[in-house]
Each structure stands twice: as structure tokens, then as C-alpha cells.
Short mmCIF file of C-alpha atoms in Angstrom, two decimals:
data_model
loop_
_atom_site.label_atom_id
_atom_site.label_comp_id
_atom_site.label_asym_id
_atom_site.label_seq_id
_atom_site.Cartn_x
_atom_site.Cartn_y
_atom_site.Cartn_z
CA UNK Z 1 11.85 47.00 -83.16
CA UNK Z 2 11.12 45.49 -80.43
CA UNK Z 3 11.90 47.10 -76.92
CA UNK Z 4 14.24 44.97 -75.00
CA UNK Z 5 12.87 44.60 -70.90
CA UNK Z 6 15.76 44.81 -68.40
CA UNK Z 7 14.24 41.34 -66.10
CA UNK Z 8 15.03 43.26 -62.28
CA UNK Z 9 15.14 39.99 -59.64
CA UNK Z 10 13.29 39.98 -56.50
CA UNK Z 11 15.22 40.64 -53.61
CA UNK Z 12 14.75 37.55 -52.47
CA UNK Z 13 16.18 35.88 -55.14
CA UNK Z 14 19.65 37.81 -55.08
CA UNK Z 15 20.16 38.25 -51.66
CA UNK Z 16 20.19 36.57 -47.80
CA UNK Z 17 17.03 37.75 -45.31
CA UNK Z 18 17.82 40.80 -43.66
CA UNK Z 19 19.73 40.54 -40.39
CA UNK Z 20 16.48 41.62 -38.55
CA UNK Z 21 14.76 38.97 -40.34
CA UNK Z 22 17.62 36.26 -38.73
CA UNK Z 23 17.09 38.02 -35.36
CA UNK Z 24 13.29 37.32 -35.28
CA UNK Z 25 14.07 33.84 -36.58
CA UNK Z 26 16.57 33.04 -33.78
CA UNK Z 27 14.80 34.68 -31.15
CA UNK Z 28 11.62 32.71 -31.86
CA UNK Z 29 13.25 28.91 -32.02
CA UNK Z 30 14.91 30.45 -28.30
CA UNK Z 31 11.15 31.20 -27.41
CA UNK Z 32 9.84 27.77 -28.66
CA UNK Z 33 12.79 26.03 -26.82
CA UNK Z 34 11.76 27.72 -23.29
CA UNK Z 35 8.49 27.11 -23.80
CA UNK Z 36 9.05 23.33 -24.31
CA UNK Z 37 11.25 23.28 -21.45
CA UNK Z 38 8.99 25.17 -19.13
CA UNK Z 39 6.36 22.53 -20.23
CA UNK Z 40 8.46 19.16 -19.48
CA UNK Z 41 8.99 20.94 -16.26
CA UNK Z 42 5.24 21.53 -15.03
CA UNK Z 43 4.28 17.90 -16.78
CA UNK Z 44 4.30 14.88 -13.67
CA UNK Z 45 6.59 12.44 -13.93
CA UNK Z 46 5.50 8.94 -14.33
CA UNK Z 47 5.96 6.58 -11.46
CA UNK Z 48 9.17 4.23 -11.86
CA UNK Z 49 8.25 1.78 -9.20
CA UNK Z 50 7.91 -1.34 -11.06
CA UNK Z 51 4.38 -3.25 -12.59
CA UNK Z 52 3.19 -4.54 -9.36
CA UNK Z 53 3.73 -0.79 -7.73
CA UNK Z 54 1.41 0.89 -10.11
CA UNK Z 55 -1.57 -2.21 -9.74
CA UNK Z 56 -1.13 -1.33 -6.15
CA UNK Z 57 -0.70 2.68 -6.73
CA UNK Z 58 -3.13 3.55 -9.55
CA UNK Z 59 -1.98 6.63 -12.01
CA UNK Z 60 0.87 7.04 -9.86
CA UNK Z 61 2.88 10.23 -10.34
CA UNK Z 62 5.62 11.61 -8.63
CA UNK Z 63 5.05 13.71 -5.46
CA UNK Z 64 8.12 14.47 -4.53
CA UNK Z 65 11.87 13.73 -4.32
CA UNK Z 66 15.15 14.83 -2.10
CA UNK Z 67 18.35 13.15 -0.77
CA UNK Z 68 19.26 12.14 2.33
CA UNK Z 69 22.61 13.38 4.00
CA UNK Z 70 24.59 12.68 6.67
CA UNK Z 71 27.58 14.16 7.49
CA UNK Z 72 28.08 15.45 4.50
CA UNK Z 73 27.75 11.92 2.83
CA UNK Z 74 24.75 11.30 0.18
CA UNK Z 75 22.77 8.40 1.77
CA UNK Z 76 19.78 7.87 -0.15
CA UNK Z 77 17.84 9.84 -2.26
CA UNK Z 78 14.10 9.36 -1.84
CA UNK Z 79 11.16 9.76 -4.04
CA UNK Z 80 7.21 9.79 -3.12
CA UNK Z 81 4.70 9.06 -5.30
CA UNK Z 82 1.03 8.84 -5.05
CA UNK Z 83 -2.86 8.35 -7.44
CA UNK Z 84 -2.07 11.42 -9.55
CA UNK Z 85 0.56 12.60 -7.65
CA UNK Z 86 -1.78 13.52 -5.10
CA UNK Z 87 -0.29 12.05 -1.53
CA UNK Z 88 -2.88 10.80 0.83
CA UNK Z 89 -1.54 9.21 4.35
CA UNK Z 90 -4.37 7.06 4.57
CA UNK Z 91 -4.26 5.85 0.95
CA UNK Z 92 -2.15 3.95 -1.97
CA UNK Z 93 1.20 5.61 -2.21
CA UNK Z 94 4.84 4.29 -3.09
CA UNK Z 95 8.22 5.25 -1.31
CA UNK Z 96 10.89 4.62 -2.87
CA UNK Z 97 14.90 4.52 -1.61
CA UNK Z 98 17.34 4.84 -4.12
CA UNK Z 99 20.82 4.21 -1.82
CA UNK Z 100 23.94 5.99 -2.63
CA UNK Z 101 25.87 3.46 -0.03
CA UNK Z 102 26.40 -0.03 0.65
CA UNK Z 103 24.70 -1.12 3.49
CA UNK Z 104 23.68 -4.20 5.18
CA UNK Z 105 19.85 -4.84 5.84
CA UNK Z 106 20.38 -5.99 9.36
CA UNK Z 107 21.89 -2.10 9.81
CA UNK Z 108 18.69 -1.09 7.64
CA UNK Z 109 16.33 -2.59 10.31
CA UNK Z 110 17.73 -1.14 13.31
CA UNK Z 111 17.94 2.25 11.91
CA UNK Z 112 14.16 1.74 10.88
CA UNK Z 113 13.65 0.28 14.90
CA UNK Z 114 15.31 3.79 16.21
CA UNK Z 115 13.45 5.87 14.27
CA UNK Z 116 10.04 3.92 15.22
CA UNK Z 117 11.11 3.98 18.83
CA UNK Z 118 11.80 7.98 18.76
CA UNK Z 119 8.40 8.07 17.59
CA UNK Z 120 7.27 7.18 21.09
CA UNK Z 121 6.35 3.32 20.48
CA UNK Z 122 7.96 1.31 23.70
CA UNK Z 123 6.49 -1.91 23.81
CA UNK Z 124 9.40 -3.45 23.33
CA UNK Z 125 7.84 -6.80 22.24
CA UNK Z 126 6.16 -5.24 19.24
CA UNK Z 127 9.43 -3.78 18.35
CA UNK Z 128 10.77 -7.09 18.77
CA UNK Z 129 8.21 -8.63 16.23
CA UNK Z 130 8.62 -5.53 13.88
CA UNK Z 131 12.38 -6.10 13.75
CA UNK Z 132 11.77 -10.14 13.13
CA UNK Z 133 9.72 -9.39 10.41
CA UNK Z 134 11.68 -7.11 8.94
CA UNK Z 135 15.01 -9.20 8.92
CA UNK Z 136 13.49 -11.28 6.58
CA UNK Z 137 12.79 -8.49 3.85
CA UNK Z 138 15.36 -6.20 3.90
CA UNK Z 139 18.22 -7.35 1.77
CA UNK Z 140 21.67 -6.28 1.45
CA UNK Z 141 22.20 -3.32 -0.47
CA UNK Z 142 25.04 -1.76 -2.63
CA UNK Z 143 25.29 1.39 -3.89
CA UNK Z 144 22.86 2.35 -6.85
CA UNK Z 145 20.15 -0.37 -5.87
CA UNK Z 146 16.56 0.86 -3.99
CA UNK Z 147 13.50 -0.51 -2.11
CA UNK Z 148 10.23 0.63 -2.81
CA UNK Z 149 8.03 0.30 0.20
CA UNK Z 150 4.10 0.24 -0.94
CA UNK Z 151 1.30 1.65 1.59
CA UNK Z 152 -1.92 -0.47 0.10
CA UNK Z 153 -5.26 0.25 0.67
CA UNK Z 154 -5.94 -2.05 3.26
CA UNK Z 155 -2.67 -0.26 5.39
CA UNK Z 156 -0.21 -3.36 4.32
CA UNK Z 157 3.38 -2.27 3.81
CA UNK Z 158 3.80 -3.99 1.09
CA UNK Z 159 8.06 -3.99 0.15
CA UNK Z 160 10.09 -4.43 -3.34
CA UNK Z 161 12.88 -4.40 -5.08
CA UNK Z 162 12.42 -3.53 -9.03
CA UNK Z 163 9.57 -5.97 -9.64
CA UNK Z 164 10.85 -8.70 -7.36
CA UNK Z 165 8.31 -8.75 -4.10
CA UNK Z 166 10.89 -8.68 -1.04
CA UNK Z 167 8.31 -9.14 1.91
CA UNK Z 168 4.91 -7.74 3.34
CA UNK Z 169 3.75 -6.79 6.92
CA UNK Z 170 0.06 -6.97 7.12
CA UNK Z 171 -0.02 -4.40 10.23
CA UNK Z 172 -1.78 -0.93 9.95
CA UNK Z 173 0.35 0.12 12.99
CA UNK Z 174 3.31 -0.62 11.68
CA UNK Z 175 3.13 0.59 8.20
CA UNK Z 176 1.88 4.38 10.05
CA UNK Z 177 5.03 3.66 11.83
CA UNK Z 178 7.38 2.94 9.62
CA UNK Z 179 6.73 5.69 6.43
CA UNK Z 180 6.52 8.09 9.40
CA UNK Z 181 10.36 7.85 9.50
CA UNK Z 182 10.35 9.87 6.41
CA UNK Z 183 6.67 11.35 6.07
CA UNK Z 184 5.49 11.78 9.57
CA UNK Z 185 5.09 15.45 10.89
CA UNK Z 186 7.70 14.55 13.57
CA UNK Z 187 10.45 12.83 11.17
CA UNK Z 188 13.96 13.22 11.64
CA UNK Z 189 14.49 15.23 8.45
CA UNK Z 190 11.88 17.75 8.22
CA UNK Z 191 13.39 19.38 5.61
CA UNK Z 192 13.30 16.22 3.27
CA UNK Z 193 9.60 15.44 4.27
CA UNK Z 194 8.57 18.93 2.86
CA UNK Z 195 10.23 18.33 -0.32
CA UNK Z 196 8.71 14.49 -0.51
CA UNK Z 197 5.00 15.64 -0.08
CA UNK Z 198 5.62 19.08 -2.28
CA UNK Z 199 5.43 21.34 0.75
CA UNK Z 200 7.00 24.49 -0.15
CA UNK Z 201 8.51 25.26 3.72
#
């Protein structure tokens, strides 16, 4: 007769994986997870600044980005970006305002005439024609809209509003001027400047 064979199932046929077995699997989708994360966080950010702002900035990536206070009060928050996120004075870069106010662009321009002025410009009939010119592009703004103001190569500052072209001042002088308000070495806000051109301190 033949001898009957007692069939003895795998292990892994009767039962779950061992808890250690669960461990290693939850520990390694926590390790894939951070890893993804640290990734997205080290990758530059694409430029949101509208068609014509990357024709004018090529391979634009973000620099840099910070907010604007006053008083306690959110203002604006800014964001810099440049070729490759690479910022360059003297070449292609975008600026861009996103306000967290209403505001009125006649207030807009005389802020922007202060800050020129405290940057030691006094010919007051320059100022004059900078202010003209700049009543003309500056809009009124409500909270949640922005301005993107584009240095081109040829030192234009070149001024928009999603892809709608607001205005352009074809003056080297006063496009150094004006993005010195944020990005000059003696801005205002240092603190902001450093975090707009990546400076750690």
C-alpha cells in the first residue's frame, strides 16, 4: 500500500509576513517618500512670469522669493527670477510683485519715486519724467493681482501684468534705479533682498 504524504504548506502560504518584515516595508516607502520630497525641494522652480517674460528671460528659474511687511501687514510678496536661476544685475531677469493689498498705482509710483530719491538721485526733473512715465503703466491693483517688471538685455524695464504688456521705459538709468528698490545693496529691506538673490545673510 501506498504511503500516504502529509502535503506541509509554505509559510507563506498560511500565514501574514512577519512583523519585522512590515517594519522594513513601512520604513522603506517612509525612506522613498523623504527622498522624493528632499528632491522636489533642491529641483528649481520654473518661472511663472507669463510667455513674453520667458522670450525676454531665457530658462528662467526662480532665484528667490520673500514678503514684504509693514507694520505687521503682508504687502507684497516678491519673487526673482533669472537664465537658470542664476541672477545677473547687468542681465535678463524678471521681478515679480504679487500684492496682498489694494492699492492705487498713483500711490505705487510715488512710493517707487521715494525709494529712487533715497537712493541719492535729485534731479528733480528726471524724477519728474520717471514719475510721468510711470503713471501711465502702473495700474490699479487689488489684492491677489502682481506686476512683473522685466530687466532686458538692452537695460529696458520692460513691465506686465500676466501676459498683458502694461508699459516700457527705454532708460538704463532708470531701470538700475528702480529694481534697486528691492535688489540694490542699499534697499530698504535688506533682509528681503538677501532672500530674493539666495544670499544666505
Amino acid at each position: 500500500m501506498m504511503q500516504s504524504v502529509k502535503r506541509v504548506s509554505s509559510p507563506s502560504q498560511t500565514t501574514a509576513y512577519p512583523k519585522h518584515h512590515r517594519s522594513w516595508t513601512r520604513l522603506r516607502a517612509i525612506l522613498i517618500s523623504l527622498t522624493l520630497g528632499a528632491f522636489a525641494a533642491i529641483t528649481p522652480a520654473s518661472a511663472d512670469i507669463g510667455s513674453a517674460g520667458k522670450k525676454i528671460v531665457p530658462s528662467a528659474q526662480l532665484v528667490g522669493s520673500g514678503t514684504m511687511t509693514f507694520l505687521g501687514f503682508r504687502v507684497f510678496k516678491a519673487e526673482l527670477y533669472a537664465p537658470d536661476g542664476s541672477y545677473d544685475p547687468q542681465s535678463p531677469f524678471a521681478l515679480k510683485l504679487i500684492y496682498q493689498r489694494n492699492f492705487k498705482g498713483k500711490d505705487i509710483v510715488e512710493r517707487s519715486i521715494d525709494e529712487i530719491r533715497s537712493q541719492g538721485v535729485t534731479n528733480q526733473a528726471k524724477l519728474n519724467s520717471w514719475r510721468q512715465k510711470m503713471e501711465a503703466i502702473f495700474p490699479n491693483i487689488q489684492k491677489g493681482q502682481s506686476i512683473t517688471g522685466l530687466r532686458t538685455g538692452n537695460g529696458s524695464a520692460l513691465f506686465y501684468s500676466g501676459n498683458r504688456k502694461l508699459g516700457e521705459i527705454r532708460d538704463r538709468e532708470f531701470t538700475r534705479y528702480f529694481f534697486s528698490i528691492w535688489l540694490g545693496s542699499h534697499t530698504q529691506d535688506q533682509r528681503l533682498r538677501n532672500k530674493l538673490i539666495g544670499k544666505s545673510s
